[in-house]
Amino acid sequence: MEKQLLKTYGSGCARNIAFQIFSVVLVFGLFIIPALIAALWGGDRDTNFTFFIVILIGLMLAGIVGVIIWGLRSIRQRAAYLDEVFAAWGLEGQPYLQNGRRYQGKLLGRQADIYFHRGPTLEINIAVPLNTRAAILFKSEIGKFGANLSGYEEVDLNDPIFRNLSLYALDANWMRNILHERAPRTAIRQLMRVTGAYELRQILVQPEGIKFMLRRIQLEAINHKHMEAWVNDLRVLLEAIKTAPRPQEITMVMTPLKYGTAEPTDRKSLAILGAGVGCNVLLALMACGG
């Protein structure tokens, strides 16, 4: 595990350094190339300056168009890849937000909604009436939820296989009954086994169903093999929940666990705002050139 972490962090640092170098070269080139062309033009100072601005705006427009084309092509390729993976389970895909995907259909004989959106984050939701709340998280994430865990009771299992996990539930005895058997414990351990150093996972039990979240997951990790394993482990967990005694009734409205501060709808608004700011900057540059 340590070798995998070092390898992942090392590759991440190398990519970051390469990106920084590329950014510096790009910025300097964006201004130096038009300046050289304008200087070689041989006109007076005002003409050269106007020529410089025209070339600079042209390069910026070309770059923006290139990024848009590259982004649209990447979104189509990613959508085709994900559609092929989830089509094997009879799930139909459709666009979600700006560049995400939503899949709907049946999993384990129940209604399922799967979302892939920025993060990148994969959410697998299976509808089943559970009438309680529980959360299985990494210990490193507990501080990010704060008051959202108010009312939950920590379930201490004193089991080494859960040493990196924290379990919280409104009905701790109900959760202990579920995890009394080996099969659901193994299923949870496998569901929470990450494929990359930066990846984070959660299993959330909610009144309307169970949610399995994978954040910062690599696209290639979403494949037929892993999908089959996730569905099988979720099946084991749901079977254990089905055979366990009913949980204590929820007597108060609990705020569901959330990660971060921006919901998908908020991120959409921020993206629109960012696009508007970018257009205003571009128009200002064009006005200066005029």
C-alpha positions in Angstrom: 0.0 0.0 0.0 2.8 2.4 0.9 4.5 1.8 -2.5 1.2 2.5 -4.3 0.8 5.7 -2.3 4.4 6.8 -3.1 3.9 6.0 -6.8 0.7 7.8 -7.0 1.9 10.9 -5.2 5.1 10.9 -7.3 3.2 10.7 -10.6 0.9 13.5 -9.3 3.9 15.8 -8.5 5.5 15.1 -11.9 2.3 16.0 -13.7 1.9 19.1 -11.6 5.5 20.2 -12.4 5.0 19.5 -16.1 1.8 21.5 -16.1 3.5 24.5 -14.4 6.3 24.5 -17.0 3.8 24.3 -19.8 1.8 27.1 -18.4 4.8 29.4 -18.1 5.9 28.6 -21.7 2.3 29.2 -22.9 1.9 32.5 -21.2 5.3 33.8 -22.4 4.7 32.5 -25.9 1.3 34.2 -26.0 2.9 37.6 -25.7 6.3 37.1 -27.1 5.2 35.6 -30.5 2.8 38.5 -31.3 5.5 41.0 -30.2 8.1 39.5 -32.5 5.8 39.4 -35.4 4.8 43.0 -34.8 8.4 44.1 -34.5 9.3 42.3 -37.8 6.4 44.0 -39.5 8.5 47.1 -39.8 5.7 49.8 -39.3 5.5 52.7 -36.9 4.9 52.2 -33.2 1.1 52.7 -33.3 0.8 50.3 -36.2 3.0 47.7 -34.6 1.0 48.0 -31.3 -2.3 47.5 -33.2 -0.9 44.6 -35.0 0.3 43.1 -31.7 -3.2 43.4 -30.2 -4.9 41.8 -33.2 -2.5 38.8 -33.2 -2.8 38.5 -29.4 -6.6 38.4 -29.6 -6.5 36.0 -32.6 -4.3 33.6 -30.6 -6.5 33.8 -27.6 -9.6 33.2 -29.7 -7.9 30.2 -31.4 -6.9 28.9 -28.0 -10.5 29.2 -26.6 -12.0 27.5 -29.6 -9.4 24.7 -29.4 -10.2 24.2 -25.7 -13.9 24.1 -26.4 -13.4 21.6 -29.2 -11.1 19.4 -27.0 -13.6 19.6 -24.1 -16.6 18.6 -26.2 -14.7 15.7 -27.7 -13.5 14.6 -24.3 -17.1 14.7 -22.9 -18.4 12.6 -25.9 -15.6 10.0 -25.5 -16.2 9.8 -21.8 -19.9 9.5 -22.2 -19.4 6.7 -24.8 -17.1 4.8 -22.4 -19.5 5.1 -19.5 -22.5 4.2 -21.6 -20.8 1.0 -22.7 -20.1 0.0 -19.1 -23.5 0.7 -17.7 -25.4 -0.6 -20.7 -24.4 -4.1 -19.7 -26.7 -3.6 -16.7 -29.6 -2.3 -18.7 -29.1 1.3 -17.5 -29.9 4.1 -19.9 -27.7 7.2 -19.9 -28.5 10.8 -20.3 -26.6 14.1 -19.9 -26.3 15.5 -16.3 -25.2 19.0 -15.5 -22.6 20.4 -17.9 -20.4 17.4 -18.5 -21.8 14.5 -16.3 -23.9 11.5 -17.0 -27.0 10.0 -15.3 -28.0 6.4 -15.6 -31.4 5.0 -14.6 -32.8 1.5 -14.6 -32.9 -1.6 -12.3 -30.2 -3.0 -10.1 -30.8 -6.0 -7.8 -34.5 -5.8 -8.8 -34.8 -2.2 -7.5 -34.8 1.3 -9.0 -31.3 2.6 -9.4 -29.9 6.0 -10.2 -26.2 6.4 -11.0 -24.6 9.8 -11.4 -21.2 10.7 -12.7 -20.2 14.3 -12.3 -17.3 16.6 -11.6 -14.8 15.5 -9.0 -14.8 13.0 -10.7 -17.5 11.5 -8.5 -19.6 8.3 -9.0 -22.8 7.9 -7.0 -24.7 4.6 -7.0 -28.2 5.0 -5.5 -30.4 1.9 -5.0 -34.0 2.6 -3.8 -35.1 0.5 -0.8 -37.1 1.6 2.2 -34.7 1.5 5.2 -36.3 4.0 7.6 -33.0 5.0 9.2 -29.6 6.6 8.6 -26.1 5.3 8.9 -22.7 6.3 7.4 -19.5 4.4 6.8 -16.6 6.8 6.2 -12.9 7.1 6.3 -11.6 8.3 9.6 -9.8 11.2 7.8 -13.2 12.5 6.6 -15.0 12.8 9.9 -13.9 16.5 10.5 -15.5 17.5 7.1 -19.0 16.7 8.2 -19.3 18.5 11.5 -22.9 19.0 12.6 -24.2 16.6 10.0 -23.2 13.7 12.3 -25.3 15.2 15.2 -27.6 12.6 16.5 -25.6 9.7 15.1 -23.9 7.2 17.4 -20.5 5.9 16.6 -20.4 2.1 16.2 -17.2 0.7 17.7 -16.5 -2.8 16.5 -13.0 -3.2 17.7 -12.1 -5.0 14.5 -8.8 -4.5 12.7 -10.3 -4.7 9.3 -12.2 -1.5 10.1 -9.2 0.4 11.6 -9.3 3.0 8.8 -13.1 3.4 8.9 -15.7 5.1 11.1 -19.2 3.8 11.4 -22.1 6.0 12.6 -25.8 5.2 12.9 -29.0 6.5 14.4 -29.6 3.0 15.7 -26.2 1.6 16.7 -27.6 -1.8 17.7 -29.2 -2.2 14.3 -25.9 -1.6 12.6 -24.1 -4.1 15.0 -26.7 -6.7 14.1 -26.0 -6.2 10.4 -22.3 -6.5 10.9 -22.5 -9.4 13.2 -22.1 -11.8 10.2 -18.9 -12.1 8.2 -20.4 -11.6 4.7 -21.6 -8.0 5.2 -18.3 -7.1 6.9 -16.4 -8.4 4.0 -18.7 -6.6 1.6 -18.1 -3.3 3.3 -14.3 -3.8 3.4 -14.3 -4.5 -0.3 -16.6 -1.6 -1.2 -14.4 0.8 0.8 -11.1 -0.5 -0.8 -9.9 2.4 -2.9 -8.1 2.0 -6.3 -6.0 5.2 -6.0 -4.3 7.3 -3.3 -6.5 10.3 -3.7 -9.8 8.3 -3.9 -12.4 8.6 -1.1 -15.5 6.4 -0.6 -18.7 6.4 1.5 -21.5 4.1 2.1 -24.6 6.0 3.2 -27.8 4.4 4.5 -30.8 6.7 4.0 -34.5 6.3 4.6 -35.2 6.0 0.9 -32.2 3.8 0.0 -28.5 3.1 0.1 -25.9 5.3 -1.6 -22.4 4.2 -2.5 -20.2 7.2 -3.3 -16.7 7.2 -5.0 -15.0 10.5 -5.2 -11.9 11.4 -7.2 -12.1 8.0 -8.9 -10.1 7.4 -12.1 -12.3 6.9 -15.1 -10.6 3.6 -16.0 -11.5 2.3 -12.6 -15.2 2.4 -13.7 -15.2 -0.8 -15.7 -17.2 -4.1 -16.0 -15.1 -5.9 -13.5 -15.4 -3.3 -10.7 -19.0 -2.7 -11.5 -19.8 -6.3 -11.1 -17.9 -6.5 -7.8 -19.7 -3.3 -6.4 -23.1 -4.7 -7.3 -22.4 -8.1 -5.7 -21.1 -6.4 -2.5 -24.2 -4.1 -2.4 -26.4 -7.2 -2.8 -24.7 -8.9 0.2 -25.1 -5.7 2.3 -28.8 -5.3 1.3 -29.5 -8.9 2.1 -28.0 -8.5 5.5 -30.1 -5.4 6.1 -33.2 -7.3 4.9 -32.7 -10.1 7.4 -31.8 -7.9 10.3 -34.4 -6.6 12.8 -36.1 -3.4 11.8 -34.2 -0.3 13.0 -35.6 2.1 15.5 -38.1 4.5 14.0 -36.8 8.0 13.0 -38.4 10.4 15.4 -36.8 13.6 14.1 -35.8 15.0 10.7 -32.0 14.4 10.2 -29.9 16.4 7.8 -28.4 13.9 5.3 -24.6 13.8 5.1 -23.1 16.2 2.5 -19.6 16.6 1.3 -18.3 20.1 0.6 -20.4 23.2 0.3 -21.6 23.2 -3.3 -24.4 21.0 -4.6 -24.6 20.1 -8.3 -27.1 22.9 -8.9 -24.7 25.4 -7.1 -21.8 24.2 -9.3 -23.9 24.8 -12.4 -24.6 28.4 -11.3 -20.9 28.9 -10.6 -20.0 27.6 -14.0 -22.4 30.0 -15.7 -21.0 32.9 -13.6 -17.4 31.9 -14.6 -18.3 31.7 -18.3 -19.8 35.2 -18.0 -16.7 36.6 -16.4 -14.5 35.0 -19.1 -16.7 36.5 -21.9 -16.4 40.0 -20.3 -12.6 39.7 -20.1 -12.5 38.7 -23.7 -14.7 41.6 -24.7 -12.5 44.0 -22.8 -9.4 42.8 -24.6 -11.2 43.2 -27.9 -12.2 46.8 -27.0 -8.6 47.6 -26.1 -7.5 46.3 -29.5 -10.1 48.5 -31.2 
